[in-house]
Amino acid sequence: MLKILVPVDGSSNSLHAVRHVVNEFRKNAALEIHLLNVQTPFSQYVSRFVSRRDRHDFHRDQAELALLPSRQMLDRFGVPYEAHMELGEKAYVITDAARRLHCDHIVVGAARKSSLIRMVENSTINKVIELTTVPVKVVAGDPVSPLERYGIPAGVGTGLASLFFAAAE
């Protein structure tokens, strides 16, 4: 039985990953699916003024909200799963959960971005790929805006060209 970890954050991109897993389940019902939502802990400053119980309740409520659309989709298609809620730095928690649960794959949804942006950004997905020994399947999500697709790479290219010409002088 293949074990698949699907980190979800409630976004439409994470739903693309869940939809992909539903399609895989239709082909092979021998899948064990683990949904994971990772909440970022509060800073020490906030922790000094908010009780541990209130912080725990807040994180639990936020995780349940983030997991809800994925749970509804899996329930609608009759796909069995386990839901997990954890607290910590996302990439480290995801890779640790994959190891602890003995997962065979990690399936994540990501916005479609240009190669240049994906290469230079410090994304959770890049960090997970770097940290884990488990294969990571990145499912293309919603397309990015034209500004993100063309404007930012053009701006980066213009900036690099300016630096090049300034250094040449």
Backbone as a ProteinNet text record, in pm:
[ID]
protein_1_A
[PRIMARY]
MLKILVPVDGSSNSLHAVRHVVNEFRKNAALEIHLLNVQTPFSQYVSRFVSRRDRHDFHRDQAELALLPSRQMLDRFGVPYEAHMELGEKAYVITDAARRLHCDHIVVGAARKSSLIRMVENSTINKVIELTTVPVKVVAGDPVSPLERYGIPAGVGTGLASLFFAAAE
[TERTIARY]
84.4	0	89.1	67	142.8	88.6	179.4	141.3	179.3	80.8	101.7	73.2	166.9	149.2	111.7	2.9	-42.5	-49.2	52.6	45.6	-57.9	-148.1	-252.7	-257.5	-292.2	-302.6	-436.1	-528.7	-659.1	-665.1	-553.1	-549.9	-602.2	-633.9	-679.3	-567.2	-442.2	-330.4	-318.7	-342.5	-336.8	-453.8	-565.6	-678	-645	-559.8	-514.7	-438.9	-358.4	-284.8	-381.5	-482.6	-581.9	-658.7	-695.1	-765.9	-679.5	-550.1	-457.6	-457.9	-456.7	-457.1	-589.1	-700.2	-829.8	-823.5	-767.4	-754.3	-664	-556.6	-468.7	-542.1	-626	-702.2	-800.6	-857.2	-949.2	-878	-748.9	-670.5	-620.8	-593.4	-535.8	-590.1	-688	-752	-663.3	-547.8	-456.4	-362.7	-421.7	-343.8	-382.3	-282.9	-307	-271.1	-371.5	-353.1	-348.8	-248	-231.4	-233.6	-335.6	-339.7	-261.9	-185.9	-108.4	-122.8	-161.2	-158.1	-56.3	31.5	135.9	107.8	96.3	75.9	208.5	231.8	353.6	335.5	431	416.4	424.3	364.6	372.1	513.1	546.8	677.2	680.2	799.1	813.2	743.6	743	676.6	528.2	462.2	319.7	298.8	387.2	373.7	377.8	445	450.3	316.8	233.1	109.7	-16.9	-3.8	-120.1	-97.7	-198.6	-183.2	-158.5	-95.3	-66.8	-196.7	-298.1	-427.2	-488.9	-484.7	-540.6	-463.2	-330.5	-249.2	-283.1	-294.3	-328.1	-465.1	-563.9	-698.6	-697.5	-622.4	-613.5	-553.3	-440.6	-375.1	-465	-533.9	-624.4	-736.8	-796.2	-905	-857	-739.3	-684.4	-653.2	-600.8	-570.2	-698.1	-800.7	-927.6	-986.6	-976.3	-1023.5	-944.6	-814.4	-729.6	-754.9	-784.3	-807.2	-947.4	-1041.9	-1182.1	-1206.9	-1160.1	-1188.9	-1132.2	-1014.4	-953.7	-1032.5	-1072.9	-1154.2	-1285.8	-1348.7	-1476.6	-1460.1	-1352.1	-1329.5	-1307.5	-1223.9	-1197.1	-1322.6	-1400	-1525	-1623.9	-1632.8	-1727	-1697	-1569	-1531.2	-1510	-1537.1	-1525.4	-1382.8	-1289.1	-1147.9	-1110.7	-1065.3	-1025.8	-893.2	-879.6	-759.2	-745.2	-628.7	-604	-560.3	-609.9	-571.2	-479	-375.5	-277.6	-261.3	-245.5	-220.7	-93.8	2.3	127.8	171.6	264.4	313.2	463.4	510.8	654.6	688	815.7	862	818.2	743.7	671.9	757.8	866.9	947.2	998.5	1044.6	1097.8	987.8	871.3	759.4	710.9	702.2	656.9	752.9	882	979.1	982.1	968.2	965.3	840.6	725.9	601.7	610.8	668.1	683.9	770.1	874.5	962.9	890.5	827.2	758.3	642.9	569.6	454	493.6	623.5	676.4	608	596	529.3	620.3	556.8	628.8	639.1	546.2	543.1	491.5	532.4	474.1	415.9	289.3	223.9	185.2	238.9	210.3	158.7	72.9	23.8	99.1	130.9	205.7	155.1	161	123.7	221.8	171.9	259.4	340.1	470	558.6	665.3	730.4	839	955.8	1038	1154.4	1248.9	1264.6	1354.1	1306.2	1178.5	1123.5	1136.3	1100.3	1106.6	1250.3	1346.6	1486.3	1537.8	1498.5	1554.3	1471.6	1346.9	1266.3	1302.6	1281	1308.5	1175.7	1122.6	990.4	996.9	883.9	872.4	895.5	843	858.5	1005.7	1079.8	1223.4	1294.5	1258.6	1322.3	1286.1	1159.1	1117.2	1194.8	1205.6	1279.2	1424	1481	1619.6	1636.4	1538.5	1552.1	1512.6	1422.6	1365.9	1432	1419.9	1463.1	1342.4	1223.6	1098.7	1070.9	1027.7	994	883.3	900.7	803.2	742.8	611.1	541	476.4	512.9	458	349.4	227.2	112.2	89.6	82.9	62.6	-72.9	-72.3	-195	-245.4	-300.6	-355.1	-242.4	-268.5	-165.7	-145.9	-25.1	3.8	-41.6	-44.1	-85.4	19.7	-20	77.9	196.6	172.5	282.5	385.9	338.3	431.5	498.9	424.7	479.1	582.2	552.5	640.8	709.4	635.9	688.3	805.4	793.5	901.5	1026.7	1016.4	1138.6	1199.5	1115.6	1168.4	1237.5	1178.8	1239.8	1372.4	1378.5	1503.5	1607.8	1565.7	1657.5	1709.4	1621.2	1661.7	1761.1	1733.3	1824.1	1960.7	1963.4	2091.1	2166.7	2093.8	2158.3	2216.6	2143.6	2193.7	2321	2322.4	2442.4	2559.4	2530.9	2635.1	2696.8	2608.8	2659	2731.9	2684.2	2751	2888.6	2899.1	3027.4	3123.8	3070.3	3154.1	3217.3	3157.1	3208.2	3323.2
-117.6	0	124.2	211	335.7	438.2	503.9	610	743.8	833.5	964	1073.9	1166	1282.7	1401.6	1468.4	1585.4	1704.9	1791.3	1912.4	2008.2	2057.3	2148.2	2272.6	2384	2510	2579.9	2511.2	2569.9	2648.6	2661.5	2739.1	2655.7	2724.5	2653	2566.9	2608.9	2528.2	2396.3	2397.9	2271.3	2181.1	2240.6	2158.9	2089.8	2151	2084.3	1956.2	1960.9	1841.9	1735.6	1776.6	1681.1	1619.8	1701.3	1650	1546.9	1572.2	1477.5	1345	1352.7	1231.4	1155.7	1227.9	1162.7	1084.5	1144.4	1074.5	952.3	963.7	848.5	738.8	777	679.7	604	672.6	605.7	497.3	517.8	418.2	306.8	341.2	245.1	275.1	196.3	219.8	179	121.5	79.9	194.6	310.4	426.7	463.1	500.7	553.6	701.5	785.6	929	1000.1	1084.8	1164.4	1311.7	1383.5	1528.4	1589.9	1692.9	1759.5	1910.1	1973.5	2119.3	2159.7	2250.6	2298.8	2444.7	2472.3	2608.3	2666.1	2791.2	2859.6	2904.6	2872.7	2913.6	3065.5	3112.7	3255	3290.1	3416.1	3462.6	3455.1	3462	3459.6	3579.5	3689.6	3809.1	3781.9	3726.2	3694.9	3588.4	3491.1	3381.1	3429.4	3540	3592.3	3648.3	3691.4	3759.1	3678.1	3566.6	3483.6	3346.1	3296.2	3168.3	3054	2950.5	2831.9	2772.2	2768.5	2711.9	2792.9	2925.8	3011	2995.6	2986	2964.6	2830.7	2726.8	2593.3	2594.9	2656.8	2664.2	2739.8	2848.3	2926.3	2842.7	2777.4	2695.9	2580.4	2517.9	2408.4	2458.5	2572.8	2628.9	2665.5	2725.7	2762.6	2638.5	2535.4	2411	2345.2	2344.5	2285.1	2360.7	2493.6	2573.6	2541.8	2526.4	2497.5	2356.9	2262.5	2124.1	2101.9	2186.2	2164.4	2142.7	2229.4	2205.9	2072.8	2036	1909.3	1791.3	1800.3	1693.6	1677.2	1790.5	1784.5	1717.2	1749.5	1688.9	1538.2	1497.9	1354.9	1281.1	1341.3	1279.2	1265.7	1368.9	1367.6	1251.9	1219.1	1110.5	977.9	975.1	851.1	801.6	893.4	857.5	860.9	748	747.4	821.6	883.9	962.6	981.2	1025.4	1070	1214.9	1296.2	1437.6	1461.5	1539.3	1571.3	1722.3	1772.1	1914.6	1925.2	2003.8	2018.6	2163.8	2192.3	2327.6	2330.5	2428	2439.4	2503.1	2494.9	2547.4	2449.1	2496.4	2409.3	2302.9	2339.6	2242	2131.2	2167.9	2067.9	1976.5	2033.3	1952.6	1856.6	1903.5	1817.8	1701.3	1729.3	1620.9	1525.7	1578.4	1492.3	1404.5	1461.7	1383.9	1273.5	1303.4	1201.4	1086	1118.1	1014.3	934.3	1004.1	940.4	850.8	894.9	819.2	715.5	708.5	615	634.4	761	792.8	760.9	716.2	684.2	804.3	899.8	1018.8	1137.4	1254.8	1380	1447.7	1487	1553.9	1694.5	1795.2	1934.4	2010.9	2106.1	2194.5	2326	2380.3	2506.4	2591.9	2722.3	2815.2	2801.4	2822.1	2819	2947.5	2933	3049.3	3029.3	3137.8	3126.4	3052.5	2992.6	2918.1	3007.8	3131.5	3225	3253.1	3280.3	3309	3186.4	3071.1	2949	2918.9	2954.1	2926.1	3015.2	3140.8	3233.2	3246.9	3203.9	3219.6	3113.5	3147.1	3055	2993.9	2902.6	2848.8	2725.3	2696.5	2576.7	2452.5	2451.5	2334.3	2309.4	2414.8	2397.6	2340.5	2389.4	2342.7	2196.7	2158.7	2019.3	1927.5	1966	1884.7	1868	1973.4	1969	1879.4	1879.9	1810	1662.7	1624.4	1489.9	1391.6	1263.8	1156.4	1095	1141.3	1091.7	1167.7	1098.9	1170.6	1273.9	1391.1	1499.5	1526	1517.1	1547.7	1684.6	1777.2	1912.2	1921.6	1947.2	1956.7	2104	2134.5	2273.4	2322.8	2438.3	2498.2	2605.3	2708.3	2819	2897.7	2950.3	3033	3163.2	3214.8	3341.4	3457.4	3573.6	3693.1	3727.7	3803.1	3844	3920.6	3998.2	4071.2	3973.6	3871.2	3773.3	3692.1	3661.4	3576.4	3649.3	3774.8	3846.4	3966.9	4039.7	4163.8	4144	4051.5	4030.8	3977.3	3871.9	3828.2	3938.4	4018.6	4128.5	4230.8	4256.9	4350	4298.1	4169.3	4108.4	4115.3	4083.7	4089.5	4230.4	4328.7	4468.1	4508.7	4467.5	4497.9	4435.3	4309.9	4242.9	4309.6	4348.4	4417.3	4550.6	4622.7	4750.8	4730	4627.4	4596.8	4560.9	4484.2	4443.4	4565	4655	4774.2	4867.7	4876.5	4961.3	4905.3	4773.3	4710.2	4721.9	4726.5	4733.9	4872.3	4973.5	5110.7	5139
0	0	0	-96.4	-105.6	-6.9	62.1	154.8	92.5	87.8	25.5	127.4	140.2	226.4	139	176	100.7	196.1	193.8	276.2	217.4	301.4	253.4	341.4	277.4	350.8	326.3	261.4	233.9	104.7	35.6	-89.1	-205.8	-314.4	-433.8	-490.6	-472.6	-522.1	-446.7	-316.6	-243.2	-282.6	-322	-370.4	-502.4	-583.3	-706.1	-670.5	-566	-521.7	-471.4	-396.5	-345.5	-462	-559.5	-678.1	-751.2	-759.8	-821.8	-745	-613.2	-530.5	-546.9	-558.7	-583.6	-714.4	-819.3	-947.8	-936.4	-858	-835.7	-759.5	-663.8	-585.5	-674	-772.3	-864.8	-945.3	-974.1	-1047.9	-957.4	-831.7	-737.9	-598.5	-555.5	-425.7	-308.8	-337.2	-230.3	-192.3	-166.8	-124.6	18.3	95.7	229.6	223.2	241.1	221.9	356.7	371.3	492.9	454.6	502.6	485.6	601.7	573.7	678	664.9	775.5	780.2	885.1	846.5	936.8	969.7	1097.3	1144.5	1192.8	1161.7	1205.3	1349.9	1436.3	1576.6	1592.1	1699.8	1731.5	1777	1765.1	1813.1	1965.7	2021	2166.8	2230.1	2158.9	2210.9	2232.1	2132.9	2144.3	2250.7	2255.1	2350.6	2495.4	2520.3	2657.3	2702.5	2608.3	2644.7	2616.8	2548.7	2516	2577.6	2645.3	2715.4	2616.8	2667.3	2585.5	2531.8	2615.2	2574.3	2460.1	2471.8	2366	2235	2245	2124.6	2061.1	2144.4	2093.8	2024.9	2090.1	2031.8	1899	1892.4	1769.3	1656.6	1684.5	1581.6	1537	1630.7	1595.8	1505	1541.4	1460.5	1320.1	1309.9	1179.2	1095.2	1160.1	1088.1	1038	1120.9	1078.1	959.6	962	847.9	721.1	735.4	619.2	565	653.6	611.7	554.5	591.1	554.9	405.6	314.5	171.8	121	168.1	125.4	180	305.1	365.1	290	258.2	186.8	51	-19.5	-150.3	-137.1	-44	-26	19.4	109	154.4	39.1	-44.5	-157.3	-252.7	-270.3	-360.4	-287.8	-158.2	-82.2	-65.3	-56.7	-42.8	105.6	161.2	303.1	323.7	438.8	467.3	617.9	657.3	794.3	786.3	878	881.3	1000.5	976.7	1080.2	1087.2	1209.2	1231.9	1314.9	1266.1	1339.7	1340.4	1429.4	1451	1428.3	1351.2	1330.7	1197.3	1160.6	1032.2	924.1	826.9	733.9	667.3	606	531.5	622.9	741	833.9	886.8	915.5	965.2	857	733.3	622.9	603	597.7	576	694.2	815.3	933.7	934.2	897.7	893	788	673.4	568.1	618	691.3	746.2	854.4	947.5	1060	1014.9	913	863.6	758.6	725.9	625.6	490.3	448.8	322.3	204.3	96.2	-26.7	-120	-105.9	-191.5	-111	-153.7	-105.6	-229.1	-222.1	-334.6	-289.3	-357.3	-321.4	-442.6	-416.4	-521.4	-515.9	-631.7	-637.1	-751.9	-732.1	-838.7	-954.3	-1073.3	-1191.1	-1193	-1190.9	-1191.6	-1296.9	-1331.6	-1428.7	-1364.6	-1447.9	-1399.4	-1321.7	-1367	-1299.9	-1157.7	-1143.7	-1011	-922.1	-973.2	-893.5	-850.2	-936.3	-905.8	-792.5	-790.9	-692.2	-565.1	-568.4	-448.1	-344.7	-221.5	-111.8	-68.8	-148.7	-121.6	-33	27.5	110.5	25.5	-96	-182.8	-213.3	-247.8	-274.2	-152.7	-35.2	87.5	116	92.8	113.6	20.1	-106	-203.4	-159.6	-103.8	-57.9	64.8	155.5	283.5	281.6	192.8	200.9	105.7	140.5	50.7	-19.6	16.6	-41	-170.6	-277.2	-401.1	-378	-435.9	-423	-560	-568.2	-693.1	-677	-764	-759.9	-866.1	-821.1	-910.6	-942.9	-1071.7	-1114.4	-1067.9	-1007.1	-957.1	-1050.8	-991.2	-1068.9	-1135.4	-1254.8	-1319.4	-1241.5	-1247.4	-1179.7	-1266.5	-1207.8	-1281.5	-1387.5	-1490.2	-1592.6	-1533	-1427.4	-1364.5	-1308.9	-1237.1	-1181.5	-1291.1	-1395.6	-1501.2	-1587.4	-1624.1	-1716	-1651.2	-1568.4	-1512.2	-1419.2	-1327.2	-1231.2	-1300	-1384.8	-1454	-1540.7	-1605.4	-1687.1	-1598	-1482.2	-1387.7	-1335.2	-1306	-1260	-1371.3	-1493.6	-1608.2	-1631.4	-1620.4	-1637.4	-1529	-1407	-1296.4	-1316.3	-1361.1	-1386.5	-1501.2	-1606.6	-1719.4	-1673.9	-1589.1	-1537.1	-1456.6	-1373.2	-1294.7	-1385.4	-1488.5	-1582.6	-1650.9	-1700.4	-1769.1	-1672.6	-1549.8	-1450.5	-1416.5	-1409.9	-1378.8	-1496.3	-1619.3	-1738.7	-1754.5	-1694.8	-1710.8	-1622.7
[MASK]
+++++++++++++++++++++++++++++++++++++++++++++++++++++++++++++++++++++++++++++++++++++++++++++++++++++++++++++++++++++++++++++++++++++++++++++++++++++++++++++++++++++++++

